Coordinates of C-alpha atoms in Angstrom, one line a residue:
M1307 CA 40.7 117.7 105.5
T1308 CA 38.9 114.9 103.6
Q1309 CA 39.9 113.6 100.3
K1310 CA 37.6 114.3 97.4
P1311 CA 35.4 111.3 96.4
V1312 CA 36.2 109.5 93.3
K1313 CA 33.5 108.9 90.7
K1314 CA 33.4 105.2 90.3
H1315 CA 32.1 105.2 86.7
D1316 CA 35.0 107.3 85.6
S1317 CA 37.8 105.2 87.0
H1318 CA 39.3 101.9 87.8
R1319 CA 37.8 101.8 91.2
H1320 CA 35.2 99.2 91.1
G1321 CA 35.8 97.6 94.5
G1322 CA 35.9 99.1 97.9
E1323 CA 39.2 100.0 99.5
A1324 CA 41.7 98.3 97.2
S1325 CA 44.0 97.1 99.9
D1326 CA 41.2 95.3 101.9
W1327 CA 41.3 91.7 101.0
L1328 CA 37.9 90.9 102.5
T1329 CA 36.2 93.2 100.0
H1330 CA 37.7 91.1 97.2
W1331 CA 36.5 87.6 98.4
P1332 CA 34.4 87.0 95.2
L1333 CA 37.5 87.5 93.0
L1334 CA 39.7 85.3 95.3
L1335 CA 37.0 82.6 95.3
S1336 CA 36.8 82.8 91.5
L1337 CA 40.6 82.4 91.3
L1338 CA 40.4 79.4 93.6
I1339 CA 37.7 77.8 91.4
L1340 CA 39.7 78.4 88.3
A1341 CA 42.8 76.9 89.8
V1342 CA 40.9 73.8 91.0
M1343 CA 39.2 73.2 87.6
L1344 CA 42.5 73.6 85.7
T1345 CA 44.3 71.2 88.0
A1346 CA 41.5 68.7 87.7
E1347 CA 41.3 68.9 83.9
Y1348 CA 44.9 69.2 82.9
G1349 CA 46.6 67.6 86.0
F1350 CA 44.3 64.6 86.5
G1351 CA 42.2 64.5 83.3
A1352 CA 39.0 64.8 85.4
V1353 CA 36.7 66.7 83.1
P1354 CA 33.1 67.0 84.3
G1355 CA 30.1 66.9 81.9
E1356 CA 29.4 69.9 79.6
L1357 CA 26.6 71.4 81.7
P1358 CA 28.3 71.0 85.1
R1359 CA 31.5 72.4 83.6
L1360 CA 29.6 75.4 82.1
A1361 CA 27.9 76.0 85.4
I1362 CA 31.1 75.9 87.5
Y1363 CA 33.0 78.2 85.1
L1364 CA 30.0 80.6 84.7
T1365 CA 29.9 80.9 88.5
A1366 CA 33.6 81.7 88.6
Y1367 CA 33.2 84.1 85.8
L1368 CA 30.3 86.0 87.5
L1369 CA 32.2 86.2 90.8
A1370 CA 35.2 87.8 89.1
G1371 CA 33.4 89.9 86.6
Y1372 CA 30.0 91.0 87.8
K1373 CA 31.2 94.6 88.5
V1374 CA 32.8 94.8 85.1
L1375 CA 29.7 93.5 83.4
D1376 CA 27.5 95.9 85.4
L1377 CA 29.7 98.9 84.4
A1378 CA 29.7 97.7 80.7
F1379 CA 25.9 97.4 80.7
R1380 CA 25.4 100.8 82.3
K1381 CA 27.8 102.5 79.9
A1382 CA 26.2 100.7 76.9
R1383 CA 22.8 102.0 78.0
R1384 CA 24.3 105.5 77.5
L1385 CA 25.6 104.3 74.0
D1386 CA 29.2 104.3 75.4
I1387 CA 30.5 101.0 74.1
F1388 CA 34.1 102.0 73.3
N1389 CA 35.6 101.4 76.7
E1390 CA 37.7 98.8 78.4
F1391 CA 34.7 97.3 80.4
F1392 CA 32.6 96.7 77.3
L1393 CA 35.7 95.4 75.5
M1394 CA 36.5 92.9 78.2
S1395 CA 32.8 91.8 78.5
V1396 CA 32.6 91.1 74.8
A1397 CA 35.9 89.3 74.7
T1398 CA 35.1 87.0 77.6
L1399 CA 31.4 86.3 76.7
G1400 CA 32.7 85.5 73.2
A1401 CA 35.1 83.0 74.7
F1402 CA 32.1 81.3 76.5
A1403 CA 30.2 81.3 73.2
I1404 CA 32.8 79.2 71.5
G1405 CA 33.3 76.9 74.4
E1406 CA 36.6 78.3 75.7
Y1407 CA 35.2 78.5 79.3
S1408 CA 38.5 78.4 81.2
E1409 CA 40.1 81.1 79.0
G1410 CA 37.0 83.3 79.4
V1411 CA 37.2 83.0 83.1
A1412 CA 41.0 83.5 83.1
V1413 CA 40.8 86.7 81.1
M1414 CA 38.2 88.2 83.6
V1415 CA 40.0 87.0 86.7
F1416 CA 43.4 88.3 85.7
Y1417 CA 41.9 91.5 84.4
A1418 CA 40.2 92.0 87.7
I1419 CA 43.4 91.2 89.6
G1420 CA 45.3 93.7 87.5
E1421 CA 42.6 96.3 88.3
W1422 CA 42.9 95.5 92.0
F1423 CA 46.7 96.0 91.9
Q1424 CA 46.3 99.3 90.0
D1425 CA 43.8 100.5 92.6
V1426 CA 46.3 99.7 95.4
A1427 CA 49.1 101.5 93.6
V1428 CA 47.0 104.6 92.8
N1429 CA 45.5 104.8 96.3
R1430 CA 48.9 104.4 97.9
A1431 CA 50.4 107.1 95.7
K1432 CA 47.5 109.5 96.7
R1433 CA 47.8 108.6 100.4
S1434 CA 51.6 109.1 100.3
I1435 CA 51.1 112.6 98.9
K1436 CA 48.5 113.5 101.5
A1437 CA 50.6 111.9 104.3
L1438 CA 53.6 114.1 103.4
L1439 CA 51.6 117.1 104.4
D1440 CA 48.7 116.0 106.6
I1441 CA 50.6 116.4 109.8
R1442 CA 48.0 118.3 111.8
P1443 CA 47.3 117.0 115.3
D1444 CA 43.9 115.8 116.3
T1445 CA 43.9 117.7 119.6
V1446 CA 45.4 120.9 121.0
D1447 CA 46.0 122.2 124.6
V1448 CA 44.4 125.7 124.8
I1449 CA 44.8 128.0 127.8
R1450 CA 41.4 129.3 129.0
Q1451 CA 40.9 131.1 132.3
G1452 CA 44.3 130.1 133.5
R1453 CA 43.7 126.4 132.9
V1454 CA 44.8 124.1 130.1
Q1455 CA 42.0 122.4 128.3
T1456 CA 42.4 119.7 125.6
V1457 CA 40.1 120.5 122.6
E1458 CA 39.9 119.8 118.9
P1459 CA 41.9 122.4 116.9
S1460 CA 38.8 123.6 115.1
E1461 CA 37.4 124.9 118.4
V1462 CA 40.3 127.3 119.0
E1463 CA 39.5 130.9 118.3
I1464 CA 41.9 133.6 117.0
G1465 CA 43.7 135.3 119.8
E1466 CA 43.6 132.3 122.2
A1467 CA 46.9 130.9 123.5
I1468 CA 47.8 127.2 122.9
Q1469 CA 50.4 125.2 124.7
V1470 CA 52.8 123.0 122.8
K1471 CA 54.9 120.4 124.7
P1472 CA 58.2 119.1 123.5
G1473 CA 57.7 116.6 120.7
E1474 CA 54.2 117.9 119.9
K1475 CA 53.1 119.4 116.6
V1476 CA 51.8 123.0 116.4
A1477 CA 48.2 122.8 115.4
L1478 CA 47.5 126.4 114.2
D1479 CA 49.4 129.3 112.7
G1480 CA 50.3 131.8 115.3
E1481 CA 52.8 134.0 117.2
L1482 CA 55.3 132.8 119.7
L1483 CA 54.4 134.0 123.2
S1484 CA 57.3 132.3 125.0
E1485 CA 60.7 134.0 125.0
R1486 CA 62.3 131.4 122.8
A1487 CA 61.6 128.0 121.3
T1488 CA 63.2 125.6 118.7
F1489 CA 61.1 123.8 116.1
N1490 CA 61.7 121.0 113.6
T1491 CA 60.3 122.3 110.3
A1492 CA 61.3 119.3 108.2
A1493 CA 57.7 118.2 107.4
L1494 CA 57.0 121.7 106.0
T1495 CA 60.3 122.6 104.3
G1496 CA 62.2 119.3 103.9
E1497 CA 65.0 120.8 106.0
S1498 CA 66.2 118.8 109.0
K1499 CA 68.0 121.8 110.5
P1500 CA 66.1 123.1 113.7
D1501 CA 64.6 126.6 113.4
S1502 CA 64.9 128.8 116.5
K1503 CA 62.1 131.3 117.1
E1504 CA 62.1 134.4 119.3
K1505 CA 59.1 135.9 121.1
G1506 CA 56.7 137.5 118.6
E1507 CA 58.0 135.5 115.6
Q1508 CA 55.6 133.5 113.4
V1509 CA 55.1 129.8 114.1
L1510 CA 53.2 127.6 111.6
A1511 CA 51.0 124.6 111.9
G1512 CA 52.9 121.4 111.3
M1513 CA 56.1 122.5 113.1
I1514 CA 57.3 120.2 115.9
N1515 CA 58.4 121.7 119.2
L1516 CA 61.8 120.3 120.2
N1517 CA 63.1 121.4 123.6
T1518 CA 60.7 123.2 125.9
V1519 CA 57.0 123.9 126.6
A1520 CA 56.0 126.8 124.2
E1521 CA 53.0 129.0 124.2
V1522 CA 51.6 130.3 120.9
K1523 CA 48.9 132.8 120.2
A1524 CA 46.6 131.6 117.4
R1525 CA 46.6 134.0 114.5
A1526 CA 44.4 131.9 112.2
L1527 CA 41.6 129.4 112.5
F1528 CA 42.4 125.8 112.0
R1529 CA 40.7 125.7 108.6
D1530 CA 42.6 128.8 107.5
S1531 CA 46.1 127.8 108.4
K1532 CA 48.6 127.8 105.6
L1533 CA 49.1 124.1 106.0
S1534 CA 45.4 123.5 105.5
R1535 CA 45.5 125.6 102.3
I1536 CA 48.6 123.8 101.0
L1537 CA 46.9 120.4 101.7
E1538 CA 44.0 121.5 99.6
M1539 CA 46.4 122.7 96.9
V1540 CA 48.1 119.3 96.8
Q1541 CA 44.8 117.4 96.7
D1542 CA 43.7 119.5 93.8
A1543 CA 47.0 119.0 92.0
T1544 CA 46.1 115.4 91.2
A1545 CA 43.1 116.7 89.3
R1546 CA 45.0 119.1 87.1
K1547 CA 46.3 116.9 84.3
S1548 CA 49.4 117.3 82.3
R1549 CA 49.4 117.4 78.5
T1550 CA 50.6 113.8 78.4
Q1551 CA 47.7 112.7 80.5
L1552 CA 45.2 114.6 78.4
F1553 CA 46.8 113.2 75.3
I1554 CA 46.5 109.6 76.6
S1555 CA 42.8 110.2 77.6
R1556 CA 42.1 111.5 74.1
F1557 CA 44.2 108.7 72.5
A1558 CA 42.2 106.0 74.5
K1559 CA 38.9 107.4 73.2
V1560 CA 40.1 107.1 69.6
Y1561 CA 42.2 104.0 70.0
T1562 CA 39.5 101.8 71.6
P1563 CA 36.9 102.1 68.8
I1564 CA 39.7 101.6 66.2
V1565 CA 40.8 98.3 67.7
F1566 CA 37.2 97.3 68.2
A1567 CA 36.6 97.8 64.4
L1568 CA 39.9 96.0 63.6
A1569 CA 38.8 93.0 65.7
V1570 CA 35.5 92.9 63.8
L1571 CA 37.3 93.1 60.5
L1572 CA 39.7 90.4 61.6
V1573 CA 36.7 88.1 62.0
V1574 CA 34.8 89.1 58.9
L1575 CA 37.2 89.9 56.1
P1576 CA 39.0 86.5 56.0
Y1577 CA 35.7 85.0 54.9
F1578 CA 36.2 86.6 51.5
F1579 CA 39.9 85.8 51.1
V1580 CA 40.6 82.5 53.0
S1581 CA 39.5 79.3 51.3
D1582 CA 39.4 77.2 54.5
Y1583 CA 37.7 79.9 56.6
V1584 CA 36.5 78.6 60.0
F1585 CA 34.4 81.2 61.8
R1586 CA 35.3 79.8 65.3
D1587 CA 39.0 80.2 64.7
W1588 CA 38.8 83.7 63.4
L1589 CA 36.4 84.7 66.1
Y1590 CA 39.0 83.5 68.6
R1591 CA 41.6 85.6 67.0
G1592 CA 39.3 88.6 67.2
L1593 CA 38.8 88.0 70.9
V1594 CA 42.6 87.8 71.5
F1595 CA 42.8 91.1 69.6
L1596 CA 40.2 92.7 71.9
V1597 CA 41.9 91.5 75.1
I1598 CA 45.4 92.7 74.3
S1599 CA 44.1 96.1 73.0
C1600 CA 42.7 97.1 76.4
P1601 CA 44.3 100.5 77.2
C1602 CA 44.2 100.1 81.0
A1603 CA 48.0 100.0 81.3
L1604 CA 48.3 103.4 79.8
V1605 CA 45.2 104.9 81.4
V1606 CA 46.4 104.0 84.9
S1607 CA 50.2 104.0 84.8
I1608 CA 50.4 107.5 83.3
P1609 CA 48.5 109.4 86.1
L1610 CA 50.2 107.1 88.6
G1611 CA 53.6 108.4 87.3
Y1612 CA 52.5 112.0 87.8
F1613 CA 51.2 111.2 91.3
G1614 CA 54.7 109.8 92.1
G1615 CA 56.3 113.0 90.7
I1616 CA 54.1 115.2 92.9
G1617 CA 54.9 113.0 95.9
L1618 CA 58.7 113.1 95.2
A1619 CA 58.5 116.9 95.0
S1620 CA 56.6 117.2 98.2
K1621 CA 59.2 115.1 100.0
N1622 CA 61.8 117.6 98.8
G1623 CA 59.7 120.6 100.1
I1624 CA 58.3 121.5 96.6
L1625 CA 54.6 121.7 95.9
F1626 CA 53.4 121.5 92.4
K1627 CA 49.8 122.8 91.9
G1628 CA 49.2 120.3 89.1
S1629 CA 51.0 117.5 87.1
N1630 CA 50.9 119.8 84.1
F1631 CA 53.6 121.9 85.7
L1632 CA 55.9 118.9 86.0
D1633 CA 55.8 118.8 82.2
V1634 CA 56.3 122.6 82.0
M1635 CA 59.5 122.4 84.1
T1636 CA 61.1 120.0 81.6
G1637 CA 60.8 122.5 78.8
V1638 CA 62.2 125.5 80.8
D1639 CA 65.2 127.1 79.1
T1640 CA 65.3 130.4 81.0
V1641 CA 64.9 131.0 84.7
V1642 CA 64.1 134.6 85.6
M1643 CA 64.7 135.4 89.3
D1644 CA 63.8 138.3 91.6
K1645 CA 66.7 139.4 93.8
T1646 CA 65.4 140.0 97.3
G1647 CA 64.2 136.9 99.0
T1648 CA 65.2 134.7 96.1
L1649 CA 69.0 135.0 95.5
T1650 CA 69.4 137.1 98.7
K1651 CA 68.1 136.3 102.2
G1652 CA 65.9 139.4 102.4
V1653 CA 67.2 139.9 105.9
F1654 CA 68.3 143.5 105.8
N1655 CA 70.4 145.4 108.4
V1656 CA 71.0 149.1 108.7
Q1657 CA 74.7 149.8 108.1
E1658 CA 74.8 153.6 108.2
V1659 CA 72.6 156.7 108.7
V1660 CA 73.5 159.9 107.0
A1661 CA 71.5 163.0 108.0
D1662 CA 71.4 166.3 106.1
G1663 CA 70.0 169.3 107.9
I1664 CA 68.2 167.2 110.5
D1665 CA 69.2 165.4 113.7
E1666 CA 70.2 161.8 113.0
K1667 CA 67.8 160.3 115.6
E1668 CA 64.9 162.4 114.3
L1669 CA 65.7 161.1 110.7
V1670 CA 65.5 157.5 112.0
R1671 CA 62.4 158.2 114.0
L1672 CA 60.5 159.8 111.1
T1673 CA 61.6 157.1 108.7
A1674 CA 60.8 154.2 111.0
A1675 CA 57.4 155.7 111.8
I1676 CA 56.3 155.7 108.1
E1677 CA 58.0 152.4 107.4
S1678 CA 56.1 150.8 110.2
K1679 CA 53.1 150.8 107.8
S1680 CA 54.9 148.5 105.4
T1681 CA 55.9 144.8 105.6
H1682 CA 58.7 145.0 103.1
P1683 CA 62.0 143.5 104.4
I1684 CA 63.7 146.9 104.0
A1685 CA 61.0 148.6 106.0
L1686 CA 61.3 145.9 108.7
A1687 CA 65.1 146.6 108.9
V1688 CA 64.5 150.3 109.5
T1689 CA 61.8 149.7 112.2
R1690 CA 64.0 147.1 113.9
Y1691 CA 67.0 149.5 114.0
A1692 CA 64.8 152.3 115.4
G1693 CA 63.6 150.2 118.3
N1694 CA 61.1 152.1 120.4
S1695 CA 61.9 155.6 119.2
P1696 CA 58.8 155.9 116.8
E1697 CA 56.3 155.0 119.5
G1698 CA 53.7 157.6 120.0
A1699 CA 54.3 159.2 116.6
E1700 CA 51.1 160.1 114.7
V1701 CA 51.3 158.6 111.3
G1702 CA 48.6 159.2 108.6
D1703 CA 47.8 159.3 104.9
V1704 CA 50.4 156.6 104.1
E1705 CA 50.4 155.8 100.4
E1706 CA 52.6 153.2 98.8
V1707 CA 54.0 154.3 95.4
P1708 CA 54.7 151.0 93.6
G1709 CA 58.3 150.6 92.8
H1710 CA 59.3 153.8 94.5
G1711 CA 58.5 153.8 98.3
L1712 CA 56.1 155.4 100.8
K1713 CA 54.5 158.8 101.1
G1714 CA 52.7 160.0 104.3
T1715 CA 52.7 162.3 107.3
V1716 CA 54.4 161.8 110.7
D1717 CA 53.3 164.2 113.4
G1718 CA 51.9 166.5 110.7
R1719 CA 55.1 166.6 108.6
E1720 CA 55.1 165.2 105.1
V1721 CA 57.7 162.3 104.8
L1722 CA 58.9 160.6 101.7
A1723 CA 60.9 157.3 102.2
G1724 CA 62.1 155.1 99.3
N1725 CA 64.5 155.0 96.4
T1726 CA 65.8 158.0 94.5
R1727 CA 63.1 157.6 91.9
L1728 CA 60.6 158.6 94.6
L1729 CA 62.4 161.9 95.2
R1730 CA 62.7 162.6 91.5
K1731 CA 59.0 161.8 91.1
F1732 CA 58.1 164.5 93.7
G1733 CA 60.8 167.0 92.4
V1734 CA 63.0 166.8 95.5
K1735 CA 66.7 167.4 94.8
Y1736 CA 69.2 165.1 96.5
D1737 CA 73.0 164.3 96.5
V1738 CA 73.5 162.4 93.2
A1739 CA 76.4 160.5 94.7
I1740 CA 73.8 158.3 96.4
D1741 CA 73.1 156.8 92.9
R1742 CA 76.6 155.3 92.9
E1743 CA 76.2 153.6 96.3
A1744 CA 76.5 149.8 95.9
D1745 CA 74.2 148.9 98.7
T1746 CA 70.4 149.5 99.2
V1747 CA 69.6 153.0 100.2
V1748 CA 66.4 154.4 101.7
V1749 CA 66.4 158.1 100.8
V1750 CA 64.3 160.4 102.9
A1751 CA 62.7 163.8 102.3
V1752 CA 60.8 165.8 105.0
D1753 CA 58.4 168.6 104.0
G1754 CA 59.7 168.6 100.4
R1755 CA 63.4 168.8 101.4
Y1756 CA 66.1 166.1 101.2
A1757 CA 66.9 165.0 104.7
G1758 CA 69.4 162.2 104.3
Y1759 CA 69.5 158.4 103.7
I1760 CA 69.8 155.1 105.5
L1761 CA 72.2 152.6 104.1
I1762 CA 71.0 148.9 104.3
S1763 CA 72.7 145.7 103.1
D1764 CA 71.3 142.3 102.3
E1765 CA 73.1 138.9 102.4
I1766 CA 73.4 136.5 99.4
K1767 CA 72.1 133.0 100.1
E1768 CA 74.7 130.3 100.5
D1769 CA 73.4 128.1 97.6
A1770 CA 72.6 131.0 95.2
K1771 CA 75.9 130.7 93.2
Q1772 CA 75.7 126.9 93.1
T1773 CA 72.2 127.1 91.8
V1774 CA 73.1 129.4 88.9
E1775 CA 76.1 127.2 88.1
E1776 CA 73.9 124.1 87.9
L1777 CA 71.3 125.9 85.7
S1778 CA 74.2 126.8 83.4
E1779 CA 75.4 123.2 83.3
M1780 CA 71.8 122.2 82.3
G1781 CA 71.9 124.7 79.4
I1782 CA 69.4 127.0 81.2
R1783 CA 69.8 130.8 80.9
S1784 CA 69.6 132.8 84.2
V1785 CA 68.2 136.3 84.4
M1786 CA 67.8 138.5 87.4
L1787 CA 65.2 141.3 87.6
S1788 CA 65.0 143.7 90.5
G1789 CA 63.4 147.0 91.6
D1790 CA 66.6 147.7 93.4
K1791 CA 69.1 150.1 91.9
Q1792 CA 71.4 148.9 89.2
S1793 CA 74.6 149.1 91.2
V1794 CA 73.2 146.8 93.9
V1795 CA 71.9 144.4 91.2
E1796 CA 75.2 144.3 89.4
K1797 CA 77.1 143.5 92.6
V1798 CA 74.8 140.5 93.4
A1799 CA 75.0 139.4 89.7
R1800 CA 78.8 139.3 89.7
T1801 CA 78.8 137.3 92.9
V1802 CA 76.3 134.6 91.9
G1803 CA 77.2 134.6 88.1
V1804 CA 73.8 135.1 86.5
D1805 CA 73.8 135.6 82.7
E1806 CA 71.9 138.9 82.7
A1807 CA 70.8 141.3 85.4
F1808 CA 68.5 144.3 85.3
G1809 CA 67.8 146.8 88.1
D1810 CA 65.7 149.9 88.6
L1811 CA 62.6 148.1 87.4
L1812 CA 59.1 148.9 88.3
P1813 CA 56.6 145.9 88.3
E1814 CA 55.4 146.9 84.8
D1815 CA 59.1 146.9 83.6
K1816 CA 59.5 143.3 84.8
V1817 CA 56.5 142.3 82.8
K1818 CA 58.0 144.0 79.7
K1819 CA 61.3 142.1 80.2
V1820 CA 59.6 138.8 80.5
E1821 CA 57.4 139.5 77.5
A1822 CA 60.6 140.3 75.5
L1823 CA 62.1 137.0 76.5
K1824 CA 58.9 135.1 75.5
N1825 CA 58.9 136.9 72.2
E1826 CA 62.4 135.4 71.7
G1827 CA 60.7 132.0 72.0
R1828 CA 62.1 131.3 75.5
H1829 CA 60.2 129.0 77.9
I1830 CA 60.3 130.8 81.2
A1831 CA 60.1 130.0 84.9
F1832 CA 59.9 133.1 87.1
V1833 CA 61.0 132.8 90.7
G1834 CA 59.8 135.5 93.1
D1835 CA 57.8 136.2 96.3
G1836 CA 54.4 135.9 94.6
V1837 CA 53.1 139.2 96.0
N1838 CA 54.6 142.2 94.1
D1839 CA 55.6 139.9 91.3
A1840 CA 52.1 138.5 90.7
P1841 CA 51.8 139.9 87.1
V1842 CA 55.1 138.4 86.1
I1843 CA 54.3 135.0 87.7
A1844 CA 51.0 135.0 85.7
L1845 CA 52.9 135.7 82.5
A1846 CA 55.6 133.1 82.9
D1847 CA 55.2 129.5 81.8
A1848 CA 55.8 128.4 85.4
G1849 CA 55.5 130.8 88.3
I1850 CA 57.6 129.7 91.3
A1851 CA 57.2 131.2 94.8
M1852 CA 60.1 131.1 97.3
G1853 CA 59.3 130.6 100.9
G1854 CA 55.6 130.2 100.1
L1855 CA 54.7 129.2 103.7
G1856 CA 55.2 132.8 104.8
S1857 CA 52.8 134.4 102.2
D1858 CA 49.2 133.8 101.6
A1859 CA 49.4 135.5 98.2
T1860 CA 52.2 133.2 97.2
I1861 CA 50.1 130.1 97.6
E1862 CA 47.3 131.8 95.5
T1863 CA 49.4 133.0 92.6
A1864 CA 52.3 130.6 92.1
D1865 CA 52.2 127.4 90.1
I1866 CA 54.9 125.9 92.2
V1867 CA 55.7 126.6 95.8
I1868 CA 59.2 126.1 97.3
Q1869 CA 58.5 125.7 101.0
N1870 CA 61.9 127.1 102.1
D1871 CA 64.0 129.8 100.7
Q1872 CA 66.6 127.7 98.9
P1873 CA 67.3 128.6 95.3
A1874 CA 68.7 125.1 94.8
K1875 CA 65.1 123.7 94.9
I1876 CA 64.6 125.4 91.5
V1877 CA 67.1 122.9 90.0
T1878 CA 65.5 120.1 92.1
A1879 CA 62.1 120.9 90.6
I1880 CA 63.4 120.8 87.1
K1881 CA 65.1 117.4 87.8
I1882 CA 61.9 115.9 89.2
G1883 CA 60.0 117.1 86.2
K1884 CA 62.5 115.3 83.9
I1885 CA 62.5 112.1 86.0
T1886 CA 58.7 112.0 85.9
K1887 CA 58.4 112.6 82.2
G1888 CA 61.1 110.1 81.5
I1889 CA 59.4 107.3 83.4
V1890 CA 56.0 108.2 82.0
W1891 CA 57.3 107.9 78.4
Q1892 CA 59.0 104.6 79.3
N1893 CA 55.6 103.3 80.3
I1894 CA 54.0 104.5 77.1
G1895 CA 56.8 102.9 75.0
L1896 CA 56.6 99.6 77.0
A1897 CA 52.8 99.4 76.8
M1898 CA 52.5 100.3 73.1
G1899 CA 55.5 98.1 72.1
V1900 CA 54.2 94.9 73.7
K1901 CA 50.6 95.5 72.6
V1902 CA 51.6 95.9 68.9
I1903 CA 53.7 92.7 69.0
V1904 CA 51.0 90.6 70.7
L1905 CA 48.3 92.2 68.5
L1906 CA 50.2 91.0 65.4
L1907 CA 50.7 87.5 67.0
G1908 CA 47.0 87.3 67.9
A1909 CA 45.9 88.3 64.4
G1910 CA 48.2 85.7 63.0
G1911 CA 46.8 83.0 65.2
V1912 CA 50.0 82.5 67.2
A1913 CA 48.9 84.1 70.5
T1914 CA 46.1 82.6 72.6
L1915 CA 43.7 84.3 75.1
W1916 CA 46.0 83.1 77.9
E1917 CA 49.0 84.9 76.4
A1918 CA 46.9 88.0 75.6
V1919 CA 45.7 88.5 79.2
I1920 CA 49.1 87.7 80.7
A1921 CA 50.7 90.2 78.4
D1922 CA 48.0 92.8 79.1
V1923 CA 48.1 92.4 82.9
G1924 CA 51.8 91.9 82.9
V1925 CA 52.5 95.1 81.0
A1926 CA 50.1 97.0 83.3
L1927 CA 51.9 95.7 86.4
L1928 CA 55.3 96.5 85.0
A1929 CA 54.2 100.0 84.2
I1930 CA 52.8 100.5 87.7
M1931 CA 56.0 99.2 89.3
N1932 CA 58.0 101.5 87.1
A1933 CA 55.8 104.5 88.0
V1934 CA 56.1 103.7 91.7
R1935 CA 59.9 103.9 91.4
I1936 CA 59.6 107.7 91.1
Q1937 CA 58.8 108.1 94.8
R1938 CA 62.0 106.3 95.7
K1939 CA 64.3 108.5 93.6
S1940 CA 66.8 110.8 95.2
V1941 CA 67.4 114.2 93.7

């Protein structure tokens, strides 16, 4: 996947690749000329004649600033004069006009060096984000006609088998053909613990085979792998700006013309109030004012801070779809969670089968046959328990009743399989004692008559309780919403310690609960699987998908994707948002504070152009280094 091109006229990228020293030889030569001239003039008192001196400094000036001058000219032709390029051009040409050649060159040289360093930092941040995920191999071994051929991953078709040697990365999403294999999934999930897969289980692009040669059947094209789609998502994330970034962009558009006008007034107004007015002196002060007012420290360091936040999150197995959601997470005061797959593992096992008026094996066979048409974790538990018994069954007219279960025919018999609401909906009487059962129950009716139930239990995730405790310590309210029955929900709620828990909810009921919380003025993050809970995810301030690598719909609907199933990553996402916002506002305070001080000194005639450019470039570099710190933070 290629990175999207950057429009040069919109950004600070007015060189080639910022880290390539050879592309900056004009700037380096200009710096050398400036250093030699200053050494000659101030070190040895060797001052050339006025015309040679002007020619030398003008050469150095053009070498350092020709790209800035070109950008300023092109923008001025479009009547866009309130920008940093035009501002720097006016300030430096003004310095030449009053004979301050060395200072004019110095302003342009150090401004260009600052831009160069900014380019390096921004490009490095973007590359680090891409490198965290762009772990797809360049070649793949595909098995064709009994022989292994090495081809590009894009040439592999769906259904073909690929061979992955120990230490190699899986190139495409697929299904394990080998009996067993162990993979390192750290690059995808941030987890160092090896993940063992059995034959038939899903293997994802980016996983690293650890111990034995494995064969995988491709289930998606290279361009359609979940990793490719996530890469695209992270690339696009840098384009989705936070409110702070948008504010700074709008601020710069207002701020620049204001300081431009103030600089002009600083030159003109004293003529009417100062008795010993000297135009050259006040023009110099106006030029100092222009140089220090350049907003580049803000314009570059702020997005760089958010790039760093996205990078830090990616290192921790969390994908933000935009820097705006980093800001959103800092304001969350209520985390609403689904139960299955979020607080519980979603790995269900059949505990008991109770038949009523039907053979137990026949009950399991009929239930498994209709559940085979569903991918819900509960359905998978039933089909896994049934083994091969439903094979050959004729299943038809299967209809999913949202929030209730399944309705269909098996070998010509009408079968209902779901929760007790499903049976009530179709007027089937059942043993009401089932409603008091604390575990999940699949209730079954055959040909309009209650036929029994299958008892299934789920396991709570190890870090679920710790996550809820940490949210509470941060002053964040926790709420659990589930379609499962209230007794099951209450049991899980007591174990993990959530503040509120609601069961027996249909998808539309979940929406109503979240709407009620929003009406209370709560800022909500909803955590779910991103498929059945899509309406709630869209309604929440931040929609978080758990285990997003396993679901295409998750990647599409969620604002934030947690690449493994750990609830603890919810807390991590909030912490990363707060770290990022803190450093961004440190940079804003630093830049604005120093600028105001030096602007006042410049207006008072205390600060020179040298001090102005050093302060401007210095603040920018300090802000950049502060932003880069984000990626080195541990959370």
